[in-house]
Amino acid sequence: DTAVSQTPKYLVTQMGNDKSIKCEQNLGHDTMYWYKQDSKKFLKIMFSYNNKELIINETVPNRFSPKSPDKAHLNLHINSLELGDSAVYFCASSQDSELAGGEQYFGPGTRLTVT
Amino acid sequence: AQSVTQLDSQVPVFEEAPVELRCNYSSSVSVYLFWYVQYPNQGLQLLLKYLSGSTLVKGINGFEAEFNKSQTSFHLRKPSVHISDTAEYFCAVSEWWAAGNKLTFGGGTRVLVKP
């Protein structure tokens, strides 16, 4: 069974459109994250949710809106897509325990291309 | 605020030769340290982690890393690389705080193993 899954794997869309990426984890973790990886492979956290509550919100345009219907799911909705949104988006999850040390488990990524 | 510096953006190495990837971090609190590997077009996979205890940490695929608190370093090594080790390697530091943990990544080191 896949631990952290994302859909879709590839997403090609035009500027101005609205799109969503879905993420699910079956590890029973309390915390989920969204990361953006740019073309130079730099990884930066965008959001973090703990038990459906937003706990980290980095400097991200408000066109990006995460939604967590339950602690196993964290979706990312993007409005009015721009060329600069093209990137690979990774979902991750971790156990909410200092003993776990913050190890995060990553999904396979969603490659978003905005044309 | 925590930060991670990976000193080499690319490391070419011949098959069966040793490799060392350098990582330095800065943080104002106790940290947990990780190395992740990203194979082409895939998500991130944990290689190894340092939480506490022995400063020499062994991971998967023959990799090991040494935590050096005085030098704030966590260098990754492998005594003999294989073609299959060609990938992007990320050093990361996790800072635990009351509301969860935040993982900060270095810029990545691309390892290219040549036959």
PDB file of C-alpha atoms in Angstrom:
ATOM      1  CA  ASP A   1       0.000   0.000   0.000  1.00  0.00           C
ATOM      2  CA  THR A   2       1.227   3.489  -0.892  1.00  0.00           C
ATOM      3  CA  ALA A   3       1.955   5.523   2.251  1.00  0.00           C
ATOM      4  CA  VAL A   4       1.495   9.014   0.817  1.00  0.00           C
ATOM      5  CA  SER A   5      -0.292   9.338  -2.503  1.00  0.00           C
ATOM      6  CA  GLN A   6      -0.987  12.345  -4.693  1.00  0.00           C
ATOM      7  CA  THR A   7      -3.237  12.897  -7.679  1.00  0.00           C
ATOM      8  CA  PRO A   8      -2.726  13.782 -10.389  1.00  0.00           C
ATOM      9  CA  LYS A   9       0.912  12.988 -11.126  1.00  0.00           C
ATOM     10  CA  TYR A  10       1.005  15.432 -14.020  1.00  0.00           C
ATOM     11  CA  LEU A  11      -1.119  18.523 -14.537  1.00  0.00           C
ATOM     12  CA  VAL A  12      -0.895  20.774 -17.591  1.00  0.00           C
ATOM     13  CA  THR A  13      -3.156  23.791 -17.677  1.00  0.00           C
ATOM     14  CA  GLN A  14      -3.415  27.335 -18.966  1.00  0.00           C
ATOM     15  CA  MET A  15      -2.847  30.594 -17.154  1.00  0.00           C
ATOM     16  CA  GLY A  16      -5.873  31.848 -15.283  1.00  0.00           C
ATOM     17  CA  ASN A  17      -7.363  28.419 -14.636  1.00  0.00           C
ATOM     18  CA  ASP A  18      -8.156  26.980 -11.205  1.00  0.00           C
ATOM     19  CA  LYS A  19      -6.857  23.525 -10.301  1.00  0.00           C
ATOM     20  CA  SER A  20      -6.635  21.187  -7.329  1.00  0.00           C
ATOM     21  CA  ILE A  21      -4.119  18.574  -6.214  1.00  0.00           C
ATOM     22  CA  LYS A  22      -5.157  15.871  -3.786  1.00  0.00           C
ATOM     23  CA  CYS A  23      -3.091  14.111  -1.145  1.00  0.00           C
ATOM     24  CA  GLU A  24      -3.852  11.170   1.087  1.00  0.00           C
ATOM     25  CA  GLN A  25      -1.760   9.370   3.697  1.00  0.00           C
ATOM     26  CA  ASN A  26      -2.520   6.008   5.260  1.00  0.00           C
ATOM     27  CA  LEU A  27       0.171   6.149   7.932  1.00  0.00           C
ATOM     28  CA  GLY A  28      -2.067   7.492  10.685  1.00  0.00           C
ATOM     29  CA  HIS A  29       0.077  10.624  10.965  1.00  0.00           C
ATOM     30  CA  ASP A  30      -1.196  13.776  12.591  1.00  0.00           C
ATOM     31  CA  THR A  31       0.562  16.348  10.443  1.00  0.00           C
ATOM     32  CA  MET A  32       0.582  16.910   6.686  1.00  0.00           C
ATOM     33  CA  TYR A  33       2.513  19.347   4.527  1.00  0.00           C
ATOM     34  CA  TRP A  34       2.748  20.857   1.065  1.00  0.00           C
ATOM     35  CA  TYR A  35       6.112  21.675  -0.470  1.00  0.00           C
ATOM     36  CA  LYS A  36       7.008  23.367  -3.729  1.00  0.00           C
ATOM     37  CA  GLN A  37      10.101  22.269  -5.677  1.00  0.00           C
ATOM     38  CA  ASP A  38      11.201  24.730  -8.320  1.00  0.00           C
ATOM     39  CA  SER A  39      13.121  24.070 -11.523  1.00  0.00           C
ATOM     40  CA  LYS A  40      16.430  24.298  -9.645  1.00  0.00           C
ATOM     41  CA  LYS A  41      15.261  21.535  -7.287  1.00  0.00           C
ATOM     42  CA  PHE A  42      14.950  23.910  -4.343  1.00  0.00           C
ATOM     43  CA  LEU A  43      12.352  22.646  -1.852  1.00  0.00           C
ATOM     44  CA  LYS A  44      10.328  25.042   0.225  1.00  0.00           C
ATOM     45  CA  ILE A  45       7.508  24.391   2.644  1.00  0.00           C
ATOM     46  CA  MET A  46       4.212  26.050   1.840  1.00  0.00           C
ATOM     47  CA  PHE A  47       1.726  24.810   4.430  1.00  0.00           C
ATOM     48  CA  SER A  48       1.431  22.450   7.342  1.00  0.00           C
ATOM     49  CA  TYR A  49      -1.735  21.058   8.922  1.00  0.00           C
ATOM     50  CA  ASN A  50      -2.008  19.275  12.244  1.00  0.00           C
ATOM     51  CA  ASN A  51      -5.251  17.403  12.883  1.00  0.00           C
ATOM     52  CA  LYS A  52      -7.018  19.541  10.279  1.00  0.00           C
ATOM     53  CA  GLU A  53      -5.702  22.788  11.750  1.00  0.00           C
ATOM     54  CA  LEU A  54      -3.357  25.091   9.836  1.00  0.00           C
ATOM     55  CA  ILE A  55      -0.104  25.519  11.763  1.00  0.00           C
ATOM     56  CA  ILE A  56       2.403  26.692   9.166  1.00  0.00           C
ATOM     57  CA  ASN A  57       1.596  29.136   6.421  1.00  0.00           C
ATOM     58  CA  GLU A  58       4.727  30.397   4.736  1.00  0.00           C
ATOM     59  CA  THR A  59       4.760  33.387   2.456  1.00  0.00           C
ATOM     60  CA  VAL A  60       2.506  31.948  -0.180  1.00  0.00           C
ATOM     61  CA  PRO A  61       0.113  33.948  -2.409  1.00  0.00           C
ATOM     62  CA  ASN A  62      -3.456  33.675  -1.206  1.00  0.00           C
ATOM     63  CA  ARG A  63      -4.330  32.126  -4.568  1.00  0.00           C
ATOM     64  CA  PHE A  64      -3.127  28.930  -2.877  1.00  0.00           C
ATOM     65  CA  SER A  65      -5.621  27.499  -0.427  1.00  0.00           C
ATOM     66  CA  PRO A  66      -5.071  24.230   1.399  1.00  0.00           C
ATOM     67  CA  LYS A  67      -8.019  22.245   2.707  1.00  0.00           C
ATOM     68  CA  SER A  68      -7.944  19.340   5.123  1.00  0.00           C
ATOM     69  CA  PRO A  69     -11.281  17.491   5.326  1.00  0.00           C
ATOM     70  CA  ASP A  70      -9.770  15.002   7.786  1.00  0.00           C
ATOM     71  CA  LYS A  71      -6.318  14.269   9.112  1.00  0.00           C
ATOM     72  CA  ALA A  72      -5.604  11.744   6.358  1.00  0.00           C
ATOM     73  CA  HIS A  73      -6.196  14.217   3.533  1.00  0.00           C
ATOM     74  CA  LEU A  74      -4.698  17.547   2.586  1.00  0.00           C
ATOM     75  CA  ASN A  75      -5.694  19.076  -0.721  1.00  0.00           C
ATOM     76  CA  LEU A  76      -4.221  22.109  -2.434  1.00  0.00           C
ATOM     77  CA  HIS A  77      -6.385  24.399  -4.510  1.00  0.00           C
ATOM     78  CA  ILE A  78      -4.790  27.010  -6.727  1.00  0.00           C
ATOM     79  CA  ASN A  79      -6.775  29.888  -8.233  1.00  0.00           C
ATOM     80  CA  SER A  80      -5.844  32.001 -11.238  1.00  0.00           C
ATOM     81  CA  LEU A  81      -2.778  29.973 -12.142  1.00  0.00           C
ATOM     82  CA  GLU A  82       0.338  31.882 -13.246  1.00  0.00           C
ATOM     83  CA  LEU A  83       3.402  30.796 -15.213  1.00  0.00           C
ATOM     84  CA  GLY A  84       5.496  31.007 -12.039  1.00  0.00           C
ATOM     85  CA  ASP A  85       3.345  28.353 -10.401  1.00  0.00           C
ATOM     86  CA  SER A  86       4.929  25.737 -12.644  1.00  0.00           C
ATOM     87  CA  ALA A  87       6.801  23.401 -10.315  1.00  0.00           C
ATOM     88  CA  VAL A  88       6.623  20.009  -8.673  1.00  0.00           C
ATOM     89  CA  TYR A  89       4.406  19.986  -5.600  1.00  0.00           C
ATOM     90  CA  PHE A  90       5.066  17.413  -2.901  1.00  0.00           C
ATOM     91  CA  CYS A  91       2.783  16.344  -0.136  1.00  0.00           C
ATOM     92  CA  ALA A  92       4.295  14.893   3.037  1.00  0.00           C
ATOM     93  CA  SER A  93       3.192  13.657   6.436  1.00  0.00           C
ATOM     94  CA  SER A  94       4.765  13.106   9.838  1.00  0.00           C
ATOM     95  CA  GLN A  95       3.901  11.787  13.259  1.00  0.00           C
ATOM     96  CA  ASP A  96       3.181  14.567  15.717  1.00  0.00           C
ATOM     97  CA  SER A  97       5.716  13.552  18.297  1.00  0.00           C
ATOM     98  CA  GLU A  98       9.077  14.943  19.288  1.00  0.00           C
ATOM     99  CA  LEU A  99      10.264  11.356  19.669  1.00  0.00           C
ATOM    100  CA  ALA A 100       9.657  10.858  15.977  1.00  0.00           C
ATOM    101  CA  GLY A 101      12.059  13.716  15.349  1.00  0.00           C
ATOM    102  CA  GLY A 102      10.031  15.266  12.600  1.00  0.00           C
ATOM    103  CA  GLU A 103      10.790  12.632   9.958  1.00  0.00           C
ATOM    104  CA  GLN A 104       8.529  13.295   7.029  1.00  0.00           C
ATOM    105  CA  TYR A 105       7.236  10.851   4.440  1.00  0.00           C
ATOM    106  CA  PHE A 106       6.831  12.237   0.955  1.00  0.00           C
ATOM    107  CA  GLY A 107       4.419  11.556  -1.853  1.00  0.00           C
ATOM    108  CA  PRO A 108       5.572  11.026  -5.447  1.00  0.00           C
ATOM    109  CA  GLY A 109       4.918  14.635  -6.429  1.00  0.00           C
ATOM    110  CA  THR A 110       2.638  16.421  -8.871  1.00  0.00           C
ATOM    111  CA  ARG A 111       4.330  18.151 -11.782  1.00  0.00           C
ATOM    112  CA  LEU A 112       2.307  21.251 -12.602  1.00  0.00           C
ATOM    113  CA  THR A 113       2.949  22.990 -15.903  1.00  0.00           C
ATOM    114  CA  VAL A 114       1.208  26.286 -16.605  1.00  0.00           C
ATOM    115  CA  THR A 115       1.210  27.414 -20.231  1.00  0.00           C
TER     116      THR A 115
ATOM    117  CA  ALA B   1      15.666  30.705  12.192  1.00  0.00           C
ATOM    118  CA  GLN B   2      17.251  27.569  10.887  1.00  0.00           C
ATOM    119  CA  SER B   3      19.114  27.202   7.617  1.00  0.00           C
ATOM    120  CA  VAL B   4      20.942  24.482   5.733  1.00  0.00           C
ATOM    121  CA  THR B   5      23.834  24.885   3.305  1.00  0.00           C
ATOM    122  CA  GLN B   6      24.935  22.160   0.964  1.00  0.00           C
ATOM    123  CA  LEU B   7      28.315  23.271  -0.211  1.00  0.00           C
ATOM    124  CA  ASP B   8      28.405  21.389  -3.505  1.00  0.00           C
ATOM    125  CA  SER B   9      25.652  21.681  -6.071  1.00  0.00           C
ATOM    126  CA  GLN B  10      27.082  18.863  -8.198  1.00  0.00           C
ATOM    127  CA  VAL B  11      29.452  16.024  -7.454  1.00  0.00           C
ATOM    128  CA  PRO B  12      30.661  13.849 -10.331  1.00  0.00           C
ATOM    129  CA  VAL B  13      32.199  10.590  -9.166  1.00  0.00           C
ATOM    130  CA  PHE B  14      33.377   7.382 -10.787  1.00  0.00           C
ATOM    131  CA  GLU B  15      31.702   4.099 -10.026  1.00  0.00           C
ATOM    132  CA  GLU B  16      33.195   2.292  -6.998  1.00  0.00           C
ATOM    133  CA  ALA B  17      34.880   5.494  -5.787  1.00  0.00           C
ATOM    134  CA  PRO B  18      33.975   7.070  -2.423  1.00  0.00           C
ATOM    135  CA  VAL B  19      31.791  10.137  -2.197  1.00  0.00           C
ATOM    136  CA  GLU B  20      31.219  12.767   0.479  1.00  0.00           C
ATOM    137  CA  LEU B  21      28.416  15.312   0.389  1.00  0.00           C
ATOM    138  CA  ARG B  22      28.832  18.258   2.688  1.00  0.00           C
ATOM    139  CA  CYS B  23      26.086  19.819   4.768  1.00  0.00           C
ATOM    140  CA  ASN B  24      26.241  22.624   7.313  1.00  0.00           C
ATOM    141  CA  TYR B  25      23.348  23.954   9.294  1.00  0.00           C
ATOM    142  CA  SER B  26      22.482  26.766  11.638  1.00  0.00           C
ATOM    143  CA  SER B  27      19.807  26.724  14.279  1.00  0.00           C
ATOM    144  CA  SER B  28      19.162  28.385  17.597  1.00  0.00           C
ATOM    145  CA  VAL B  29      17.743  25.233  19.207  1.00  0.00           C
ATOM    146  CA  SER B  30      18.404  21.522  19.290  1.00  0.00           C
ATOM    147  CA  VAL B  31      17.846  20.004  15.902  1.00  0.00           C
ATOM    148  CA  TYR B  32      17.180  16.762  14.204  1.00  0.00           C
ATOM    149  CA  LEU B  33      19.064  16.137  10.971  1.00  0.00           C
ATOM    150  CA  PHE B  34      18.139  14.173   7.877  1.00  0.00           C
ATOM    151  CA  TRP B  35      19.436  13.168   4.493  1.00  0.00           C
ATOM    152  CA  TYR B  36      16.906  12.471   1.768  1.00  0.00           C
ATOM    153  CA  VAL B  37      17.508  11.129  -1.744  1.00  0.00           C
ATOM    154  CA  GLN B  38      15.458  11.965  -4.807  1.00  0.00           C
ATOM    155  CA  TYR B  39      15.854   9.684  -7.820  1.00  0.00           C
ATOM    156  CA  PRO B  40      14.883  11.143 -11.199  1.00  0.00           C
ATOM    157  CA  ASN B  41      11.169  11.906 -11.441  1.00  0.00           C
ATOM    158  CA  GLN B  42      10.449  10.492  -8.017  1.00  0.00           C
ATOM    159  CA  GLY B  43       9.603  11.747  -4.545  1.00  0.00           C
ATOM    160  CA  LEU B  44      11.989  12.032  -1.619  1.00  0.00           C
ATOM    161  CA  GLN B  45      13.123   8.964   0.277  1.00  0.00           C
ATOM    162  CA  LEU B  46      14.768   9.052   3.686  1.00  0.00           C
ATOM    163  CA  LEU B  47      18.390   7.847   3.674  1.00  0.00           C
ATOM    164  CA  LEU B  48      19.165   8.364   7.339  1.00  0.00           C
ATOM    165  CA  LYS B  49      18.479  10.586  10.324  1.00  0.00           C
ATOM    166  CA  TYR B  50      20.162  11.855  13.464  1.00  0.00           C
ATOM    167  CA  LEU B  51      17.953  12.407  16.485  1.00  0.00           C
ATOM    168  CA  SER B  52      20.346  11.811  19.384  1.00  0.00           C
ATOM    169  CA  GLY B  53      22.978   9.372  20.637  1.00  0.00           C
ATOM    170  CA  SER B  54      25.857   8.162  18.499  1.00  0.00           C
ATOM    171  CA  THR B  55      27.104  10.845  16.156  1.00  0.00           C
ATOM    172  CA  LEU B  56      27.783   8.299  13.401  1.00  0.00           C
ATOM    173  CA  VAL B  57      24.536   7.322  11.752  1.00  0.00           C
ATOM    174  CA  LYS B  58      24.132   4.492   9.283  1.00  0.00           C
ATOM    175  CA  GLY B  59      21.410   4.541   6.677  1.00  0.00           C
ATOM    176  CA  ILE B  60      20.120   2.598   3.728  1.00  0.00           C
ATOM    177  CA  ASN B  61      22.107   1.666   0.612  1.00  0.00           C
ATOM    178  CA  GLY B  62      25.465   1.816   2.406  1.00  0.00           C
ATOM    179  CA  PHE B  63      25.299   5.515   3.276  1.00  0.00           C
ATOM    180  CA  GLU B  64      26.424   6.973   6.597  1.00  0.00           C
ATOM    181  CA  ALA B  65      26.650  10.453   8.071  1.00  0.00           C
ATOM    182  CA  GLU B  66      28.455  12.022  10.971  1.00  0.00           C
ATOM    183  CA  PHE B  67      26.943  14.709  13.171  1.00  0.00           C
ATOM    184  CA  ASN B  68      29.480  17.256  14.375  1.00  0.00           C
ATOM    185  CA  LYS B  69      27.919  19.706  16.789  1.00  0.00           C
ATOM    186  CA  SER B  70      30.950  21.991  17.134  1.00  0.00           C
ATOM    187  CA  GLN B  71      31.211  22.386  13.373  1.00  0.00           C
ATOM    188  CA  THR B  72      27.429  22.311  12.868  1.00  0.00           C
ATOM    189  CA  SER B  73      27.897  19.782  10.103  1.00  0.00           C
ATOM    190  CA  PHE B  74      26.217  16.572   8.991  1.00  0.00           C
ATOM    191  CA  HIS B  75      28.248  15.242   6.067  1.00  0.00           C
ATOM    192  CA  LEU B  76      27.065  12.203   4.112  1.00  0.00           C
ATOM    193  CA  ARG B  77      29.478   9.523   2.898  1.00  0.00           C
ATOM    194  CA  LYS B  78      29.509   6.306   0.948  1.00  0.00           C
ATOM    195  CA  PRO B  79      32.731   4.310   0.540  1.00  0.00           C
ATOM    196  CA  SER B  80      31.901   2.903  -2.898  1.00  0.00           C
ATOM    197  CA  VAL B  81      29.166   4.267  -5.161  1.00  0.00           C
ATOM    198  CA  HIS B  82      27.134   2.493  -7.815  1.00  0.00           C
ATOM    199  CA  ILE B  83      25.588   3.838 -11.000  1.00  0.00           C
ATOM    200  CA  SER B  84      22.224   3.541  -9.249  1.00  0.00           C
ATOM    201  CA  ASP B  85      23.315   6.179  -6.698  1.00  0.00           C
ATOM    202  CA  THR B  86      22.937   8.856  -9.363  1.00  0.00           C
ATOM    203  CA  ALA B  87      20.345  11.164  -7.795  1.00  0.00           C
ATOM    204  CA  GLU B  88      19.755  14.451  -6.006  1.00  0.00           C
ATOM    205  CA  TYR B  89      20.592  14.427  -2.293  1.00  0.00           C
ATOM    206  CA  PHE B  90      19.040  16.797   0.221  1.00  0.00           C
ATOM    207  CA  CYS B  91      20.192  17.599   3.713  1.00  0.00           C
ATOM    208  CA  ALA B  92      17.455  18.837   6.041  1.00  0.00           C
ATOM    209  CA  VAL B  93      17.083  20.087   9.582  1.00  0.00           C
ATOM    210  CA  SER B  94      13.958  19.768  11.670  1.00  0.00           C
ATOM    211  CA  GLU B  95      13.175  22.194  14.407  1.00  0.00           C
ATOM    212  CA  TRP B  96      10.659  20.910  16.886  1.00  0.00           C
ATOM    213  CA  TRP B  97       8.325  23.425  18.479  1.00  0.00           C
ATOM    214  CA  ALA B  98       5.077  23.229  20.366  1.00  0.00           C
ATOM    215  CA  ALA B  99       2.832  23.329  17.329  1.00  0.00           C
ATOM    216  CA  GLY B 100       4.733  20.777  15.306  1.00  0.00           C
ATOM    217  CA  ASN B 101       7.932  20.591  13.372  1.00  0.00           C
ATOM    218  CA  LYS B 102       9.369  22.493  10.448  1.00  0.00           C
ATOM    219  CA  LEU B 103      11.748  20.835   7.980  1.00  0.00           C
ATOM    220  CA  THR B 104      14.195  23.148   6.227  1.00  0.00           C
ATOM    221  CA  PHE B 105      16.071  21.758   3.227  1.00  0.00           C
ATOM    222  CA  GLY B 106      19.415  22.585   1.736  1.00  0.00           C
ATOM    223  CA  GLY B 107      19.669  23.391  -1.943  1.00  0.00           C
ATOM    224  CA  GLY B 108      20.510  19.818  -2.900  1.00  0.00           C
ATOM    225  CA  THR B 109      23.597  18.101  -4.320  1.00  0.00           C
ATOM    226  CA  ARG B 110      23.366  16.284  -7.606  1.00  0.00           C
ATOM    227  CA  VAL B 111      25.516  13.152  -7.650  1.00  0.00           C
ATOM    228  CA  LEU B 112      26.408  11.836 -11.074  1.00  0.00           C
ATOM    229  CA  VAL B 113      28.085   8.453 -11.010  1.00  0.00           C
ATOM    230  CA  LYS B 114      30.153   7.711 -14.094  1.00  0.00           C
ATOM    231  CA  PRO B 115      31.134   4.233 -15.261  1.00  0.00           C
TER     232      PRO B 115
END
